[in-house]
Coordinates of C-alpha atoms in Angstrom, one line a residue:
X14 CA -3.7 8.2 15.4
X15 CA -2.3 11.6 13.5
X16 CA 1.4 11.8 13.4
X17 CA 3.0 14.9 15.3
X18 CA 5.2 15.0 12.6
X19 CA 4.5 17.7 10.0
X20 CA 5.3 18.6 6.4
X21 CA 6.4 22.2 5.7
X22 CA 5.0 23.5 2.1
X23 CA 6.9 26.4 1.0
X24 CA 7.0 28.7 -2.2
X25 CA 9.2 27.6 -4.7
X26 CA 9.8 31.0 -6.1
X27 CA 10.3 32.7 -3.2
X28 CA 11.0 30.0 -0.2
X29 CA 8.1 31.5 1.7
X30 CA 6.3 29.4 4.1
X31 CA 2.5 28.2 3.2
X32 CA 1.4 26.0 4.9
X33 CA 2.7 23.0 7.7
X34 CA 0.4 19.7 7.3
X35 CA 0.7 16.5 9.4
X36 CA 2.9 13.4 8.6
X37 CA 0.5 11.1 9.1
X38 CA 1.3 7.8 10.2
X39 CA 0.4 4.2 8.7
X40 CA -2.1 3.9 11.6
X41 CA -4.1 6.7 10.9
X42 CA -3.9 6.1 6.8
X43 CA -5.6 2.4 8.0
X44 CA -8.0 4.3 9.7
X45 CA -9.5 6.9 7.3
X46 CA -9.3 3.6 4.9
X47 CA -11.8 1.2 7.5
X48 CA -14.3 4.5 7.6
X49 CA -14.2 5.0 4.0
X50 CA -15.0 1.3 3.2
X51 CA -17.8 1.4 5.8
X52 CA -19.7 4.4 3.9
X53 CA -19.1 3.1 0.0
X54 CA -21.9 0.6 -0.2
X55 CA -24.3 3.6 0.5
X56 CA -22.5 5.5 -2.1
X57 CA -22.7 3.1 -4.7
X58 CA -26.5 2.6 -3.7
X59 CA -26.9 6.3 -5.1
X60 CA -26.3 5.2 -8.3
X61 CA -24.3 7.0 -11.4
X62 CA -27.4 9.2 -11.7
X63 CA -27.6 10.4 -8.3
X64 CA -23.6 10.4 -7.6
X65 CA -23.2 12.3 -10.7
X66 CA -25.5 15.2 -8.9
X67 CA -22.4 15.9 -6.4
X68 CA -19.7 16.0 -8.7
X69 CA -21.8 18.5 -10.8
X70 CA -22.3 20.6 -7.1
X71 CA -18.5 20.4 -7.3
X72 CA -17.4 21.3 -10.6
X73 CA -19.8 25.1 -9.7
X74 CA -17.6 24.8 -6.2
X75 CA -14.7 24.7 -8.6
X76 CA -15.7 27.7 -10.4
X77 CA -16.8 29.7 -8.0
X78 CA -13.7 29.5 -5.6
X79 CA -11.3 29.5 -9.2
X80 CA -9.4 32.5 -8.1
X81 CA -8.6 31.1 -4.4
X82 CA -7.6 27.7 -6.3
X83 CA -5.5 29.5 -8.7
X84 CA -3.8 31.6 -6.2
X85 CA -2.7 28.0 -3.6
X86 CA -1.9 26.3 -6.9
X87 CA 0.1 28.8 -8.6
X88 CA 1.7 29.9 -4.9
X89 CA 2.9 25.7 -3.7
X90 CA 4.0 25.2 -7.6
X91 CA 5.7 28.3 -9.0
X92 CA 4.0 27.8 -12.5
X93 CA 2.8 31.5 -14.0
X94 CA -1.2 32.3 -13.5
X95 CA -1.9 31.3 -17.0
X96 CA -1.1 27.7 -16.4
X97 CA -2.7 27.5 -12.9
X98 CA -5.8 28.9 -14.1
X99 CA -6.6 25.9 -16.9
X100 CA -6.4 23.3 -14.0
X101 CA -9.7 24.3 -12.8
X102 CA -11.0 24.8 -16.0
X103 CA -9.9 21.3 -17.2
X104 CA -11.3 19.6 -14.2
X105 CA -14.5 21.1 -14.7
X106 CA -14.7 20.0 -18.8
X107 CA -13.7 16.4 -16.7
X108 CA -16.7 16.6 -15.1
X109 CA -19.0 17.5 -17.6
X110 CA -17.6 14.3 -19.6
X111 CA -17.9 12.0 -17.1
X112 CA -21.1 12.7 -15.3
X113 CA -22.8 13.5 -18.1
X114 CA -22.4 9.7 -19.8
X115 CA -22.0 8.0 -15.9
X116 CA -25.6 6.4 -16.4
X117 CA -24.6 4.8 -20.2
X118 CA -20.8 4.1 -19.0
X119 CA -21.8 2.0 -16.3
X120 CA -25.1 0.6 -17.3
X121 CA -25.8 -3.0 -16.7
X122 CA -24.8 -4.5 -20.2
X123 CA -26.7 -7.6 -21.7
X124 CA -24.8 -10.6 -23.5
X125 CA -25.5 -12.6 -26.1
X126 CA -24.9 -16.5 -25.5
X127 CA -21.4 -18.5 -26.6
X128 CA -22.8 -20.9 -27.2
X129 CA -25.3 -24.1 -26.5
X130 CA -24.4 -24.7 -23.5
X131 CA -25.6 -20.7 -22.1
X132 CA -28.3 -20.5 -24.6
X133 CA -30.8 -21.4 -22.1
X134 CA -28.9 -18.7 -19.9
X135 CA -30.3 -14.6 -19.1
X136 CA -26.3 -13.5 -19.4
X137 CA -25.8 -10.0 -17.4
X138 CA -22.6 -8.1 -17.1
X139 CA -22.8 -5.3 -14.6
X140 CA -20.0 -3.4 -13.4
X141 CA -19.2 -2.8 -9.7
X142 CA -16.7 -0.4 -8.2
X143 CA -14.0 -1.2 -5.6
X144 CA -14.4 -0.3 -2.4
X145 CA -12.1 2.1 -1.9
X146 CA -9.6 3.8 -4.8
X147 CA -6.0 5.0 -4.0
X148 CA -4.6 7.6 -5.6
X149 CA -1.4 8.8 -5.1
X150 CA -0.4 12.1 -7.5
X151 CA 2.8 13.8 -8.1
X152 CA 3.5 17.4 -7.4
X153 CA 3.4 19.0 -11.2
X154 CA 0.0 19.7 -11.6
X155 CA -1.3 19.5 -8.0
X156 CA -4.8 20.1 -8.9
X157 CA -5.4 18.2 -11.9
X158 CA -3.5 15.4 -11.8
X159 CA -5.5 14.5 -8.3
X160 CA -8.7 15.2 -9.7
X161 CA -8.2 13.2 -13.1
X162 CA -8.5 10.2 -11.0
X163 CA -10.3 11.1 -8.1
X164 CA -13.6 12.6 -10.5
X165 CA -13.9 9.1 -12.2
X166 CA -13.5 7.3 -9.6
X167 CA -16.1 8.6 -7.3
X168 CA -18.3 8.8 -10.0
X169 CA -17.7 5.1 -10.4
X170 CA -19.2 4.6 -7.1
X171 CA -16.1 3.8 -5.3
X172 CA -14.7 5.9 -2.2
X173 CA -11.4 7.2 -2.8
X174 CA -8.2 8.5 -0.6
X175 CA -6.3 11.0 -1.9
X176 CA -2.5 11.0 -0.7
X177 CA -0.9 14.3 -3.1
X178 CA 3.0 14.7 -2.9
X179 CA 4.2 16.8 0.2
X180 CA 5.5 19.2 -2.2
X181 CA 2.4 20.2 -3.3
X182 CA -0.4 19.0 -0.8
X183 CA -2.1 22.3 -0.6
X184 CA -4.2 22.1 -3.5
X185 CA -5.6 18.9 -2.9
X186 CA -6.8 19.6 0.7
X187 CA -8.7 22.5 -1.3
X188 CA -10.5 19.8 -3.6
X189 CA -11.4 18.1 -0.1
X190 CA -12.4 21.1 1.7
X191 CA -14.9 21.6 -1.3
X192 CA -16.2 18.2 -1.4
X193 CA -17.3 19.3 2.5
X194 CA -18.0 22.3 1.9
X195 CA -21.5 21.2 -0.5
X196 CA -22.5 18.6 1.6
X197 CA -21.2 15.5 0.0
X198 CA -21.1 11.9 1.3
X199 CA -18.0 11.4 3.4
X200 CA -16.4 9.1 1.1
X201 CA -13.5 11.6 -0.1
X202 CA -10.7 11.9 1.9
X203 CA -7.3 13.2 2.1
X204 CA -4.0 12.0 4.0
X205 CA -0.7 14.1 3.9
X206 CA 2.8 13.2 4.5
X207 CA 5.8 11.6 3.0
X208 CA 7.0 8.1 1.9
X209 CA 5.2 6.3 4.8
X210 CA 2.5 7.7 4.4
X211 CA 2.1 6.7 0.5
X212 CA 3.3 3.3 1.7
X213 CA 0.2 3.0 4.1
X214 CA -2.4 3.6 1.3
X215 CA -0.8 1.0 -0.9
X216 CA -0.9 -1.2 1.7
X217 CA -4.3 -0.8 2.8
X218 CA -6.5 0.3 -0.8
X219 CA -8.6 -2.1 -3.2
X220 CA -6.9 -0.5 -6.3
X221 CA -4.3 1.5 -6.8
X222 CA -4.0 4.5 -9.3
X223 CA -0.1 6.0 -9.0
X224 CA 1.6 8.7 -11.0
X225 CA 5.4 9.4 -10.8
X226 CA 8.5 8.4 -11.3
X227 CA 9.4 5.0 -13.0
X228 CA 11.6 3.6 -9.9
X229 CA 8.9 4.3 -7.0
X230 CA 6.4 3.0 -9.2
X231 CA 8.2 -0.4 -9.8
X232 CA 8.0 -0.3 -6.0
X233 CA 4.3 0.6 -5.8
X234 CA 3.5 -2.3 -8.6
X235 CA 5.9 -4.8 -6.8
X236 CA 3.5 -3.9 -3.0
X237 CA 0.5 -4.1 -5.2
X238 CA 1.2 -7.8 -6.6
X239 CA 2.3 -8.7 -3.1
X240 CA -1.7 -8.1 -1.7
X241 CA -3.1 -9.1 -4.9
X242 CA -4.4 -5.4 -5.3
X243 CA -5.1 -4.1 -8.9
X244 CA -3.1 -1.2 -10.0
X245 CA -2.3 1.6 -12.8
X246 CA 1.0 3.6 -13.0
X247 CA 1.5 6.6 -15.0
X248 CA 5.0 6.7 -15.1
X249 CA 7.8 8.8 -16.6
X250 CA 8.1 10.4 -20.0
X251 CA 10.9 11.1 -22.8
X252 CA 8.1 12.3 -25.0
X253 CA 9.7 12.7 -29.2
X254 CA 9.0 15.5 -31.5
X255 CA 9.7 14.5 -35.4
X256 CA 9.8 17.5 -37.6
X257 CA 9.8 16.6 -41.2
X258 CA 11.4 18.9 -44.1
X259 CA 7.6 19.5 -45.1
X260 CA 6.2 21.1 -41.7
X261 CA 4.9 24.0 -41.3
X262 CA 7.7 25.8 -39.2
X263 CA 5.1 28.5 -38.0
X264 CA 2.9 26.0 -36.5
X265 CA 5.7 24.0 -35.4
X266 CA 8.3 26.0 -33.8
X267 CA 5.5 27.9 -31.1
X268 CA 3.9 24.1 -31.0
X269 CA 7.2 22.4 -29.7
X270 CA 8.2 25.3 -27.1
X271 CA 5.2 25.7 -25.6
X272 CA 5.1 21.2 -25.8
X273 CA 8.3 21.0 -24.1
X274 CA 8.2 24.6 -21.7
X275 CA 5.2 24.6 -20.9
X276 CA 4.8 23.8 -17.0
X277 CA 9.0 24.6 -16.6
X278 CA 8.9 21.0 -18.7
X279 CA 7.1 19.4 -15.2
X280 CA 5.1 16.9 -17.4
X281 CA 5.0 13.6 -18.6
X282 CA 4.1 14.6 -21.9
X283 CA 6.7 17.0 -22.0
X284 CA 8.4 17.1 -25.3
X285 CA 12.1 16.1 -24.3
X286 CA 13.6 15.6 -27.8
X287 CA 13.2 17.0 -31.1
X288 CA 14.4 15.1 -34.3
X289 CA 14.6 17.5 -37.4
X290 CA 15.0 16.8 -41.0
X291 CA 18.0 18.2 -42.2
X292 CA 16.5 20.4 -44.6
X293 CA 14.6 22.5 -42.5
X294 CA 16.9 21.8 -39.2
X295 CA 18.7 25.6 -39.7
X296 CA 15.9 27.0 -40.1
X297 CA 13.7 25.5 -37.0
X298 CA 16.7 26.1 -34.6
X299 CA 17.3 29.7 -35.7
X300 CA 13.5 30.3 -34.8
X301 CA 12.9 28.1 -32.2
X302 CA 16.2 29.7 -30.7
X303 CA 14.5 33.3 -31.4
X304 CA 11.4 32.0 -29.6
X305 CA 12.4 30.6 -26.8
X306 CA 14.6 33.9 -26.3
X307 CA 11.6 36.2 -26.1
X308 CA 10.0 34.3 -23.4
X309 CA 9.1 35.9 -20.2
X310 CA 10.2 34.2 -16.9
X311 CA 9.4 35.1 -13.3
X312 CA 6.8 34.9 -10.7
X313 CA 3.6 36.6 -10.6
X314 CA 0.2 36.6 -8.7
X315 CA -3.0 37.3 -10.2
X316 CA -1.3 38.8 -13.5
X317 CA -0.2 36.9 -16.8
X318 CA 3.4 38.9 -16.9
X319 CA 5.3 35.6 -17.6
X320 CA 4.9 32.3 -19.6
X321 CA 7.5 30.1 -17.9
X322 CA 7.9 29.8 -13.8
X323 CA 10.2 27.9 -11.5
X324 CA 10.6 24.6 -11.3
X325 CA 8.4 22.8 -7.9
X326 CA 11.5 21.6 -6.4
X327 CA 15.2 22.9 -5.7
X328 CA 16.3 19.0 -6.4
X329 CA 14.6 19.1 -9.8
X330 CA 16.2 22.2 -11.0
X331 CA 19.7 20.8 -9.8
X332 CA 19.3 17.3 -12.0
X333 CA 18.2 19.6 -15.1
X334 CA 21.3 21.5 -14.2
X335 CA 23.2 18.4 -14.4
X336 CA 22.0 17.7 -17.7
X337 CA 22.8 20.3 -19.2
X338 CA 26.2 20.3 -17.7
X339 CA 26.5 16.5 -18.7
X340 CA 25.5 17.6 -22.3
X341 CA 27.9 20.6 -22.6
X342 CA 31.0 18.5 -21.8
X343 CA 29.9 15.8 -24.1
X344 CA 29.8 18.6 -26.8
X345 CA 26.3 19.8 -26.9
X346 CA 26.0 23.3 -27.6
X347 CA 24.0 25.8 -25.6
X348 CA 21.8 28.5 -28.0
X349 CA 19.7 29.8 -25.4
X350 CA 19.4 29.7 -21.7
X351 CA 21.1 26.7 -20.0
X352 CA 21.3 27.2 -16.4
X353 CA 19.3 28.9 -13.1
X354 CA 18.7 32.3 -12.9
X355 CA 19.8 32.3 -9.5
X356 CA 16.1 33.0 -7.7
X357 CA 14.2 30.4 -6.0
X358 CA 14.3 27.6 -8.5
X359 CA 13.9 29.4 -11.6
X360 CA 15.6 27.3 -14.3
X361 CA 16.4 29.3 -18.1
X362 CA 14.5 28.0 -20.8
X363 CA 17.0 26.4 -23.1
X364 CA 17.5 25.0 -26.3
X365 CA 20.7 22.9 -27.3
X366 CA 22.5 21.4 -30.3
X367 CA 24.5 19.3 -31.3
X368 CA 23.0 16.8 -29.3
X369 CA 23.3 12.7 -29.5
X370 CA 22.3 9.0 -28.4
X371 CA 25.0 9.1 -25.5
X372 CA 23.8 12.1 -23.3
X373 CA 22.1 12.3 -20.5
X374 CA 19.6 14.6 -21.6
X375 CA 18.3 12.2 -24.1
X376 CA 18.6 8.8 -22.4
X377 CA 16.8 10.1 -19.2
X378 CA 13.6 11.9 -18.2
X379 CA 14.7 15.1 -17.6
X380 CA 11.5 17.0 -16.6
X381 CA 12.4 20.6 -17.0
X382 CA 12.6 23.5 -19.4
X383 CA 15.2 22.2 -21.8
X384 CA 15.1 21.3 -25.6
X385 CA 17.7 19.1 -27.0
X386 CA 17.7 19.3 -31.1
X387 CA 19.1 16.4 -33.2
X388 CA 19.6 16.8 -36.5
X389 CA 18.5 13.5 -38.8
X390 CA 18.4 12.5 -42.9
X391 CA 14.8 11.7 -43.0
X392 CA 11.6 9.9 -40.7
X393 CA 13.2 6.7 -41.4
X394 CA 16.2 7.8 -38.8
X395 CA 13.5 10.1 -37.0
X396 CA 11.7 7.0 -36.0
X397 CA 14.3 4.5 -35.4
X398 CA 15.6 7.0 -32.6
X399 CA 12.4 8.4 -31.6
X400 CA 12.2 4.8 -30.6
X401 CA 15.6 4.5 -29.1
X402 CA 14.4 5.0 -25.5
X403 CA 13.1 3.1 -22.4
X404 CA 10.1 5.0 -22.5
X405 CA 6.7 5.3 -24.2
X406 CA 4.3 7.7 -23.1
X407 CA 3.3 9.9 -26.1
X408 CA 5.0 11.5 -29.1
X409 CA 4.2 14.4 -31.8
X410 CA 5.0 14.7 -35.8
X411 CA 4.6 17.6 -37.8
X412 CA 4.2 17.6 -41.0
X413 CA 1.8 19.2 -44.3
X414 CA 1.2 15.6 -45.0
X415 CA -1.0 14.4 -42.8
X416 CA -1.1 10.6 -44.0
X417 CA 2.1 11.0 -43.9
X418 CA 2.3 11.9 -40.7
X419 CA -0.5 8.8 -39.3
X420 CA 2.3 6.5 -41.0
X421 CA 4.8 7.6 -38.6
X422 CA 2.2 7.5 -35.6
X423 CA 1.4 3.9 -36.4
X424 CA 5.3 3.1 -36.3
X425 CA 6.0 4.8 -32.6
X426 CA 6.0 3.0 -29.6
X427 CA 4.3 5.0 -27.7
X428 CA 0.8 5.4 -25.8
X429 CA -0.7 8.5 -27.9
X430 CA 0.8 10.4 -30.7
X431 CA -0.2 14.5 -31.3
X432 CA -0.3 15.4 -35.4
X433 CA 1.0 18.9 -35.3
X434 CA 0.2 19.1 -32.1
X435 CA 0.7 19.2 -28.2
X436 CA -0.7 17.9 -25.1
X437 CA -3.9 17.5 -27.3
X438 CA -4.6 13.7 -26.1
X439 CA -5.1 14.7 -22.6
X440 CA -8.2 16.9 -23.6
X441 CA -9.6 14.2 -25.3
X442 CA -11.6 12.4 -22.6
X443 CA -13.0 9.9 -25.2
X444 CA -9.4 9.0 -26.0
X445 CA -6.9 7.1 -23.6
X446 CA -3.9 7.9 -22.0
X447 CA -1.8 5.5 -21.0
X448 CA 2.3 4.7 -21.5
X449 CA 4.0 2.2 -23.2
X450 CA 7.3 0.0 -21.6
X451 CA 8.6 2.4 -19.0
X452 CA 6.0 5.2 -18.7
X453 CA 3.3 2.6 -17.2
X454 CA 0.8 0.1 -17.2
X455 CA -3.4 1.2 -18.0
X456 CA -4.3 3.8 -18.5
X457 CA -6.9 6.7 -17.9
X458 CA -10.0 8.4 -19.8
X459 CA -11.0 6.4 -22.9
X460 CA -15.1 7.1 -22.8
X461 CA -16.2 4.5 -21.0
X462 CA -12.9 2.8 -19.5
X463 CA -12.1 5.9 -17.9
X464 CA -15.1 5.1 -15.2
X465 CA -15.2 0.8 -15.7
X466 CA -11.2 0.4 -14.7
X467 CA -12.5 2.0 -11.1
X468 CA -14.7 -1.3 -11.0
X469 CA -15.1 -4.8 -10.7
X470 CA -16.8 -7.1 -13.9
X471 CA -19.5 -8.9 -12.1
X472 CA -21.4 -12.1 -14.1
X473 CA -24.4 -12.6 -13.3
X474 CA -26.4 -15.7 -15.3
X475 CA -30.5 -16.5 -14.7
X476 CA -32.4 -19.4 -16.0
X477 CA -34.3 -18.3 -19.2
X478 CA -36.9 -20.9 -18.9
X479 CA -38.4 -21.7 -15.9
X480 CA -39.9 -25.3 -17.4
X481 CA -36.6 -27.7 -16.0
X482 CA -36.4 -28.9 -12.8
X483 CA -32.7 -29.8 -13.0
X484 CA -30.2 -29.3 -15.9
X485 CA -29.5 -32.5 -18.3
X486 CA -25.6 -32.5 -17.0
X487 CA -26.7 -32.6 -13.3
X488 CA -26.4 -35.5 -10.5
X489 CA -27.3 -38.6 -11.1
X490 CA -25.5 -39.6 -14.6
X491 CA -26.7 -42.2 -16.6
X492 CA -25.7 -43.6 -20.1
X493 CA -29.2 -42.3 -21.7
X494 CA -29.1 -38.6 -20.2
X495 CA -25.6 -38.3 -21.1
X496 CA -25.2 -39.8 -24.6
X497 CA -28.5 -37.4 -25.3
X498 CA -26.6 -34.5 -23.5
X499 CA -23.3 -35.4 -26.0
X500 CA -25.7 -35.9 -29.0
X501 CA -27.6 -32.3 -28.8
X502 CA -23.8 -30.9 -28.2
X503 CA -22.3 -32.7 -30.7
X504 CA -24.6 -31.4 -33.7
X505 CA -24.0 -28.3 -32.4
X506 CA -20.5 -28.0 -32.6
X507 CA -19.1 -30.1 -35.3
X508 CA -18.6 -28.1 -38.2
X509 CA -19.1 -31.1 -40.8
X510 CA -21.8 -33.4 -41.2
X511 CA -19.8 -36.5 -40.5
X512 CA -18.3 -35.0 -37.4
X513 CA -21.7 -33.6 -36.4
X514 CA -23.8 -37.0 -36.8
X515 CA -21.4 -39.8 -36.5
X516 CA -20.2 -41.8 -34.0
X517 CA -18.3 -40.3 -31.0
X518 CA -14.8 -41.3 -30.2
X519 CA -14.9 -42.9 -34.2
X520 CA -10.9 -43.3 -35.1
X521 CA -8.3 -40.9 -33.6
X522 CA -4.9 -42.5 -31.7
X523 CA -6.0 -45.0 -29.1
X524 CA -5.6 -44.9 -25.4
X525 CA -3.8 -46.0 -23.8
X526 CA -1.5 -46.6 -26.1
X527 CA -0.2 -50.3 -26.1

């Protein structure tokens, strides 16, 4: 039964109305679940071959509506045309990937024996998906992040339902209404709403892929353990950037703004916190201050007039507020920027100094366009507070040396580390993605994983030979089929001579003991 309730999607920039979706309820989520299980088993009968077909209709569905997809994306999320536009564009490369290597990621695999005991064995691993997939996907990219899980996924044979953030549903009722629109199976589906209704498809999936914050997805995890329903959180970020004295500040400088402003800072791979060796610290500030300066900020339609746009929520933009606020009276220094502009959500891109361990904008995720700067002596003291944080999701080092800078990688705690770079993991499909202590458990992409962790390891054995009625260790036993059985085993496994043809049981600590 569909909720009367609604959700109201407005424009962040502007507070415009754009759309009213239903609530639904935990009833109707059970519901769209029971029809999608029912129509699965014919999907996975199509194969990866045939299944792959569809998702290729829809990656050309995805390019030929780009500009509509662009304009709901850019108008529910505030972010400027240039960053709306790669969504599509990074969802179609997706596709590509993963439909073009579905029939090798998923074929049957053969496997050698262990041993004596499955020599006489055909071993066979095959891998099946799980009924139905749940993903639930946060409001900063509300195109891709949907479709990073819901294009493997299908692919993987599985039916999925979609629940996107009531922020920012629009877009993903748009990936829905294209899956429709070319005639695909029915095994796609989307549910709106709020907390309930996220509640309902945790409570009713056979996996669970979430991505948000770290406290709702302890919550999610904690449900998921409760029904014995597998899971994988993408959680939150307080992504480092190590600058050593030898980088190159040309690369660097544009590579870090654009790492921690891109999106308003609305990733999880946002760079949050920049550790600079003091002999180039001056220097990066005084440019990345210049930088950050020029950049253009506003709201725009189909034009590329601005690189940075509002933040997706008016409660985001007040906690980066905060932190900045926090930062200031703890004696941070402002350089650039620091607070709204006092339209819609827009928050200033800003860079601060003198910066430390005890703020708040270091110690927490703080998701928006802000760049704290900590001086440090050298990548010893880089990496020892690189790694001062409850999170692990991904990192960056830049540096000339570039040994150098895979010694450092090897020393972070984190998921994926960018070598002067940004953001360059998640365009790596063959890589994974995944985050370390408080930014998650598994992880997506990574070749083939990025299709088996939507799927069930099935064994399947077969006799090799056909020439044995029964098996020596089977009903009845008797002292001459077993002490043959133990014999054959015996030379087998003993790694010695003595062991493998003396007596069994010869010497060893009695029992029971007297």
């Amino acid at each position: 039964m569909t909720s009367e309730a609604t959700v109201r999607v407005c424009s962040p920039a502007d507070g415009r109305l754009l759309g009213v979706l239903p609530d639904e309820t935990p009833e109707a989520v059970a519901e769209v679940v029971r029809a999608l299980r029912a129509r699965q088993p014919a999907w996975e009968g199509l194969g990866p071959r045939g299944r792959a077909v569809w998702l290729v209709k829809l990656r050309d569905w995805l390019l030929d509506e780009a500009d509509r997809l662009a304009d709901v994306l850019q108008a529910e999320s505030g972010k400027p045309r240039a960053e709306a536009s790669i969504e599509i564009l990074w969802l179609a490369e997706m596709i590509n990937y993963f439909a073009g290597n579905a029939v090798k990621f998923l074929a049957d695999e053969r496997v050698r024996p262990s041993g004596v005991l499955s020599l006489p064995k055909r071993l066979l691993k095959v891998y099946r998906p799980y009924p139905v997939v749940g993903v639930i996907s946060p409001w900063n990219f509300p195109l891709a992040m949907p479709g990073m899980d819901v294009i493997p996924a299908l692919l993987a044979g599985a039916s999925v339902l979609l629940k996107p953030s009531d922020v920012t549903p629009l877009s993903a009722t748009e990936l829905a209404r294209g899956w429709r629109e070319i005639g695909a199976p029915e095994v796609l589906a989307v549910v709106t709403g709020t907390a309930a209704t996220g509640a309902a498809v945790v409570d009713t999936v056979d996996f669970l892929q979430f991505t948000g914050s770290t406290r709702t997805g302890k919550l999610v995890a904690r449900r998921a353990v409760d029904r014995l329903v597998p899971y994988s959180l993408e959680l939150g970020g307080k992504d480092p950037a190590i600058v050593l004295a030898d980088a190159d500040l040309d690369r660097a400088v544009p590579g870090i703004a654009w790492g921690g402003l891109f999106n308003s800072g609305q990733a999880c791979v946002s760079v949050e916190r920049v550790y600079v060796e003091a002999g180039v610290y001056d220097d990066f500030v005084a440019r990345l201050t210049t930088l950050v300066t020029s950049l253009r900020q506003g709201a725009d339609d189909k034009g590329y007039r601005f690189d940075v746009g509002a933040m997706a929520t008016a409660a985001q933009r007040d906690l980066v507020q905060a932190h900045v606020r926090q930062a200031v009276e703890a004696g941070a220094r402002v350089v650039t920027g620091g607070g709204p502009t006092g339209v819609g959500t827009f928050f200033e891109p800003t860079v601060l100094v003198d910066v430390d361990h005890t703020m708040t904008c270091v110690r927490e995720e703080t998701f928006g366009p802000v760049l704290p700067v900590i001086k440090v002596a050298d990548a010893d003291e880089a990496i020892r507070l690189a790694n001062d944080s409850e999170y692990g999701l991904s990192a960056t080092v830049w540096t000339r040396d570039l040994a150098a800078g895979e010694r450092i990688a090897r020393r972070l705690d984190v998921g994926a580390v960018n070598i002067n770079d940004a953001y360059a993991n998640l365009f790596a499909m063959s890589l994974p993605h995944g985050g370390w202590k408080s930014s998650g458990t598994g992880a997506r992409f990574g070749g083939a994983h990025g299709l088996r962790k939507y799927t069930r390891r099935q064994a399947i054995t077969a006799p090799r030979f056909s020439a044995l009625r029964k098996e020596l260790q089977w009903y009845p036993y008797s002292r001459r089929r077993v002490r043959l059985t133990t014999r054959l085993l015996r030379a087998v496994v003993a790694g010695d001579p003595r062991r493998r043809f003396g007596r069994t049981g010869k010497g060893g600590t009695p029992w029971p003991p007297h």
